[in-house]
mmCIF file of C-alpha atoms in Angstrom:
data_model
loop_
_atom_site.group_PDB
_atom_site.id
_atom_site.type_symbol
_atom_site.label_atom_id
_atom_site.label_comp_id
_atom_site.label_asym_id
_atom_site.label_seq_id
_atom_site.Cartn_x
_atom_site.Cartn_y
_atom_site.Cartn_z
ATOM 1 C CA SER A 1 -14.138 10.442 -5.851
ATOM 2 C CA GLY A 2 -12.593 7.031 -6.303
ATOM 3 C CA THR A 3 -9.506 4.900 -6.746
ATOM 4 C CA THR A 4 -7.816 4.589 -10.126
ATOM 5 C CA HIS A 5 -5.461 1.932 -11.502
ATOM 6 C CA ALA A 6 -3.675 2.689 -14.760
ATOM 7 C CA ASN A 7 -2.548 0.048 -17.232
ATOM 8 C CA TRP A 8 -0.082 0.862 -19.969
ATOM 9 C CA THR A 9 2.206 -0.861 -22.430
ATOM 10 C CA GLU A 10 5.985 -0.721 -22.800
ATOM 11 C CA ASN A 11 5.829 2.143 -25.307
ATOM 12 C CA ASN A 12 3.960 4.216 -22.688
ATOM 13 C CA GLU A 13 0.684 4.068 -24.583
ATOM 14 C CA GLY A 14 -2.186 3.793 -22.130
ATOM 15 C CA SER A 15 -4.440 0.823 -22.674
ATOM 16 C CA PHE A 16 -7.075 0.790 -19.900
ATOM 17 C CA GLY A 17 -7.922 2.760 -16.786
ATOM 18 C CA SER A 18 -9.787 0.850 -14.081
ATOM 19 C CA TYR A 19 -11.405 2.752 -11.284
ATOM 20 C CA VAL A 20 -14.060 2.599 -8.608
ATOM 21 C CA CYS A 21 -16.634 5.371 -8.887
ATOM 22 C CA PHE A 22 -18.818 6.762 -6.159
ATOM 23 C CA GLY A 23 -21.898 8.457 -7.515
ATOM 24 C CA GLU A 24 -23.536 7.834 -10.865
ATOM 25 C CA ALA A 25 -21.986 5.349 -13.281
ATOM 26 C CA LEU A 26 -23.617 6.110 -16.598
ATOM 27 C CA GLY A 27 -24.442 3.652 -19.348
ATOM 28 C CA PHE A 28 -26.585 3.488 -22.482
ATOM 29 C CA MET A 29 -29.480 1.059 -22.077
ATOM 30 C CA GLU A 30 -31.646 -0.065 -24.988
ATOM 31 C CA GLN A 31 -35.153 0.638 -23.706
ATOM 32 C CA SER A 32 -36.831 -2.190 -25.589
ATOM 33 C CA PRO A 33 -34.556 -4.969 -26.799
ATOM 34 C CA GLY A 34 -34.007 -4.609 -30.522
ATOM 35 C CA SER A 35 -35.632 -1.147 -30.663
ATOM 36 C CA GLY A 36 -32.401 0.738 -31.326
ATOM 37 C CA ILE A 37 -33.537 3.395 -28.823
ATOM 38 C CA TYR A 38 -30.859 3.959 -26.203
ATOM 39 C CA THR A 39 -31.216 6.054 -23.058
ATOM 40 C CA LEU A 40 -28.311 7.314 -20.967
ATOM 41 C CA MET A 41 -28.975 6.349 -17.341
ATOM 42 C CA ASP A 42 -27.308 5.453 -14.038
ATOM 43 C CA VAL A 43 -26.833 1.720 -14.546
ATOM 44 C CA HIS A 44 -24.777 0.803 -11.489
ATOM 45 C CA GLY A 45 -26.483 2.434 -8.524
ATOM 46 C CA ALA A 46 -24.383 3.968 -5.760
ATOM 47 C CA GLY A 47 -21.007 3.004 -7.165
ATOM 48 C CA ALA A 48 -19.283 1.006 -9.845
ATOM 49 C CA GLN A 49 -16.030 -0.496 -10.930
ATOM 50 C CA ARG A 50 -15.195 0.608 -14.455
ATOM 51 C CA SER A 51 -12.521 -0.281 -16.978
ATOM 52 C CA ASP A 52 -12.283 2.069 -19.945
ATOM 53 C CA PRO A 53 -9.947 1.798 -22.935
ATOM 54 C CA LYS A 54 -7.585 4.757 -23.056
ATOM 55 C CA THR A 55 -6.708 4.497 -26.748
ATOM 56 C CA GLY A 56 -8.806 4.466 -29.883
ATOM 57 C CA ASN A 57 -11.742 6.469 -31.133
ATOM 58 C CA PRO A 58 -14.778 7.149 -28.924
ATOM 59 C CA ASP A 59 -16.942 7.008 -32.059
ATOM 60 C CA ASP A 60 -16.279 3.252 -32.119
ATOM 61 C CA TYR A 61 -18.503 3.026 -29.022
ATOM 62 C CA PRO A 62 -21.617 5.099 -29.865
ATOM 63 C CA TYR A 63 -23.688 3.321 -27.218
ATOM 64 C CA GLY A 64 -21.047 2.397 -24.710
ATOM 65 C CA ASN A 65 -19.419 -0.929 -24.068
ATOM 66 C CA GLY A 66 -20.376 -4.120 -22.266
ATOM 67 C CA PRO A 67 -23.736 -5.537 -21.194
ATOM 68 C CA GLN A 68 -24.742 -2.357 -19.384
ATOM 69 C CA GLY A 69 -23.580 0.010 -22.112
ATOM 70 C CA ASP A 70 -20.961 1.646 -19.899
ATOM 71 C CA VAL A 71 -20.057 5.093 -21.174
ATOM 72 C CA ILE A 72 -16.565 4.999 -22.661
ATOM 73 C CA ARG A 73 -14.278 7.830 -21.607
ATOM 74 C CA ILE A 74 -11.285 7.367 -23.896
ATOM 75 C CA TYR A 75 -10.128 10.965 -23.611
ATOM 76 C CA ASN A 76 -10.739 11.091 -19.853
ATOM 77 C CA PHE A 77 -7.088 10.320 -19.215
ATOM 78 C CA VAL A 78 -5.854 9.021 -15.885
ATOM 79 C CA ARG A 79 -3.458 11.400 -14.146
ATOM 80 C CA LEU A 80 -0.992 9.576 -11.932
ATOM 81 C CA VAL A 81 -0.291 11.439 -8.723
ATOM 82 C CA ARG A 82 2.803 9.446 -7.807
ATOM 83 C CA ASP A 83 5.933 8.388 -9.623
ATOM 84 C CA ALA A 84 4.921 5.784 -12.194
ATOM 85 C CA GLU A 85 8.190 3.856 -12.087
ATOM 86 C CA THR A 86 7.417 0.158 -11.782
ATOM 87 C CA THR A 87 9.461 -2.807 -10.691
ATOM 88 C CA GLY A 88 9.281 -6.497 -11.442
ATOM 89 C CA MET A 89 9.381 -9.171 -8.780
ATOM 90 C CA GLY A 90 13.050 -9.884 -9.521
ATOM 91 C CA SER A 91 13.958 -6.263 -8.757
ATOM 92 C CA ILE A 92 12.597 -6.050 -5.227
ATOM 93 C CA GLU A 93 15.364 -5.685 -2.685
ATOM 94 C CA GLU A 94 15.341 -8.086 0.204
ATOM 95 C CA GLN A 95 14.053 -6.459 3.370
ATOM 96 C CA PRO A 96 16.351 -6.492 6.395
ATOM 97 C CA GLU A 97 15.560 -9.002 9.102
ATOM 98 C CA LYS A 98 13.441 -7.898 12.008
ATOM 99 C CA LEU A 99 15.100 -7.877 15.405
ATOM 100 C CA ASN A 100 14.645 -10.946 17.562
ATOM 101 C CA ILE A 101 13.394 -9.616 20.928
ATOM 102 C CA TYR A 102 12.431 -11.873 23.831
ATOM 103 C CA PRO A 103 10.648 -12.461 26.099
ATOM 104 C CA ASN A 104 7.684 -10.770 24.491
ATOM 105 C CA PRO A 105 5.737 -9.565 26.406
ATOM 106 C CA ALA A 106 8.421 -8.563 28.911
ATOM 107 C CA SER A 107 8.287 -7.116 32.419
ATOM 108 C CA GLN A 108 11.860 -6.579 33.705
ATOM 109 C CA THR A 109 14.360 -7.265 30.898
ATOM 110 C CA ILE A 110 14.453 -7.901 27.171
ATOM 111 C CA THR A 111 17.110 -9.676 25.169
ATOM 112 C CA VAL A 112 17.886 -8.452 21.671
ATOM 113 C CA SER A 113 19.511 -11.111 19.482
ATOM 114 C CA LEU A 114 21.629 -10.079 16.506
ATOM 115 C CA LYS A 115 23.208 -12.125 13.725
ATOM 116 C CA ASP A 116 26.297 -9.954 13.619
ATOM 117 C CA ALA A 117 28.418 -8.461 16.354
ATOM 118 C CA GLU A 118 29.145 -5.048 14.855
ATOM 119 C CA MET A 119 28.844 -1.857 16.918
ATOM 120 C CA SER A 120 25.246 -0.632 16.741
ATOM 121 C CA ASN A 121 23.031 2.062 18.201
ATOM 122 C CA LEU A 122 19.916 0.651 19.844
ATOM 123 C CA SER A 123 16.947 2.934 20.528
ATOM 124 C CA ILE A 124 13.661 2.126 22.218
ATOM 125 C CA ILE A 125 10.764 4.240 20.977
ATOM 126 C CA ASP A 126 7.299 4.546 22.524
ATOM 127 C CA THR A 127 4.029 4.777 20.569
ATOM 128 C CA ASN A 128 4.215 8.585 20.632
ATOM 129 C CA GLY A 129 7.510 8.455 18.718
ATOM 130 C CA ARG A 130 9.652 9.484 21.683
ATOM 131 C CA VAL A 131 13.025 7.834 22.173
ATOM 132 C CA VAL A 132 12.810 6.555 25.763
ATOM 133 C CA TYR A 133 16.122 4.674 25.864
ATOM 134 C CA GLU A 134 19.345 4.727 23.832
ATOM 135 C CA THR A 135 22.519 2.713 24.114
ATOM 136 C CA GLN A 136 25.332 1.231 22.058
ATOM 137 C CA VAL A 137 25.504 -2.532 21.745
ATOM 138 C CA CYS A 138 28.156 -4.828 20.355
ATOM 139 C CA GLY A 139 27.615 -8.549 20.387
ATOM 140 C CA GLN A 140 25.100 -11.114 19.308
ATOM 141 C CA THR A 141 23.080 -11.152 22.545
ATOM 142 C CA ASN A 142 22.258 -7.990 24.495
ATOM 143 C CA THR A 143 20.081 -7.906 27.613
ATOM 144 C CA LEU A 144 18.525 -4.601 28.652
ATOM 145 C CA SER A 145 16.529 -3.578 31.711
ATOM 146 C CA VAL A 146 13.059 -2.287 30.855
ATOM 147 C CA SER A 147 11.765 -2.187 34.437
ATOM 148 C CA ASN A 148 11.547 1.629 34.356
ATOM 149 C CA LEU A 149 9.292 1.640 31.244
ATOM 150 C CA SER A 150 5.516 1.852 31.531
ATOM 151 C CA ASP A 151 3.250 -0.886 30.226
ATOM 152 C CA GLY A 152 2.663 -0.596 26.506
ATOM 153 C CA LEU A 153 3.959 -1.261 23.022
ATOM 154 C CA TYR A 154 7.504 -0.234 22.071
ATOM 155 C CA ILE A 155 9.710 -0.393 18.998
ATOM 156 C CA ALA A 156 13.375 -1.323 19.240
ATOM 157 C CA MET A 157 15.446 0.203 16.433
ATOM 158 C CA LEU A 158 18.961 -1.014 15.729
ATOM 159 C CA GLU A 159 21.117 1.154 13.477
ATOM 160 C CA ASN A 160 24.562 0.245 12.148
ATOM 161 C CA GLU A 161 26.575 0.254 8.925
ATOM 162 C CA SER A 162 24.435 -2.612 7.586
ATOM 163 C CA GLY A 163 21.271 -0.510 7.864
ATOM 164 C CA ILE A 164 18.303 -0.182 10.200
ATOM 165 C CA ARG A 165 16.351 -3.064 11.713
ATOM 166 C CA THR A 166 13.303 -2.827 13.926
ATOM 167 C CA GLY A 167 11.189 -5.029 16.127
ATOM 168 C CA LYS A 168 8.142 -4.542 18.355
ATOM 169 C CA PHE A 169 7.771 -5.672 21.927
ATOM 170 C CA LEU A 170 5.240 -5.287 24.701
ATOM 171 C CA ILE A 171 5.890 -4.306 28.329
ATOM 172 C CA GLN A 172 3.354 -5.924 30.618
ATOM 173 C CA LYS A 173 3.901 -5.935 34.384
#
């Protein structure tokens, strides 16, 4: 088992696969320096980080690669288990602001501050995922009673045409 990171070029030709291995990590070690006698052995102990080229000819590496003669697995292709679509830093959409909730921790009331005053649905959700309170709010400052809620962590979720925003708050009496 392990974790794999694929590296490829723009023309979709794989270049290297880096992965962490658990178990044997084999390599060819020259038994006496200069002897030309290589033995395949576990060179990394209980686990290893490997980086194998994914293009080329394995015959170019008859005794592995690197100082420990790591076995090269060119045709041991990496299979991506998720969509491989990538994005550059300039393409990342800005995340919506978190809700401003105070006081935090709260005991009797919380105030939810919004930048806009559009009609919104506000839900309070407990750590089990249950909606314990729902209301509609409209305005930049909304104060809600939380005196009937038990001590614990809650998530406030505001939903409107602009999207969904969330914030965490703690009830502590």
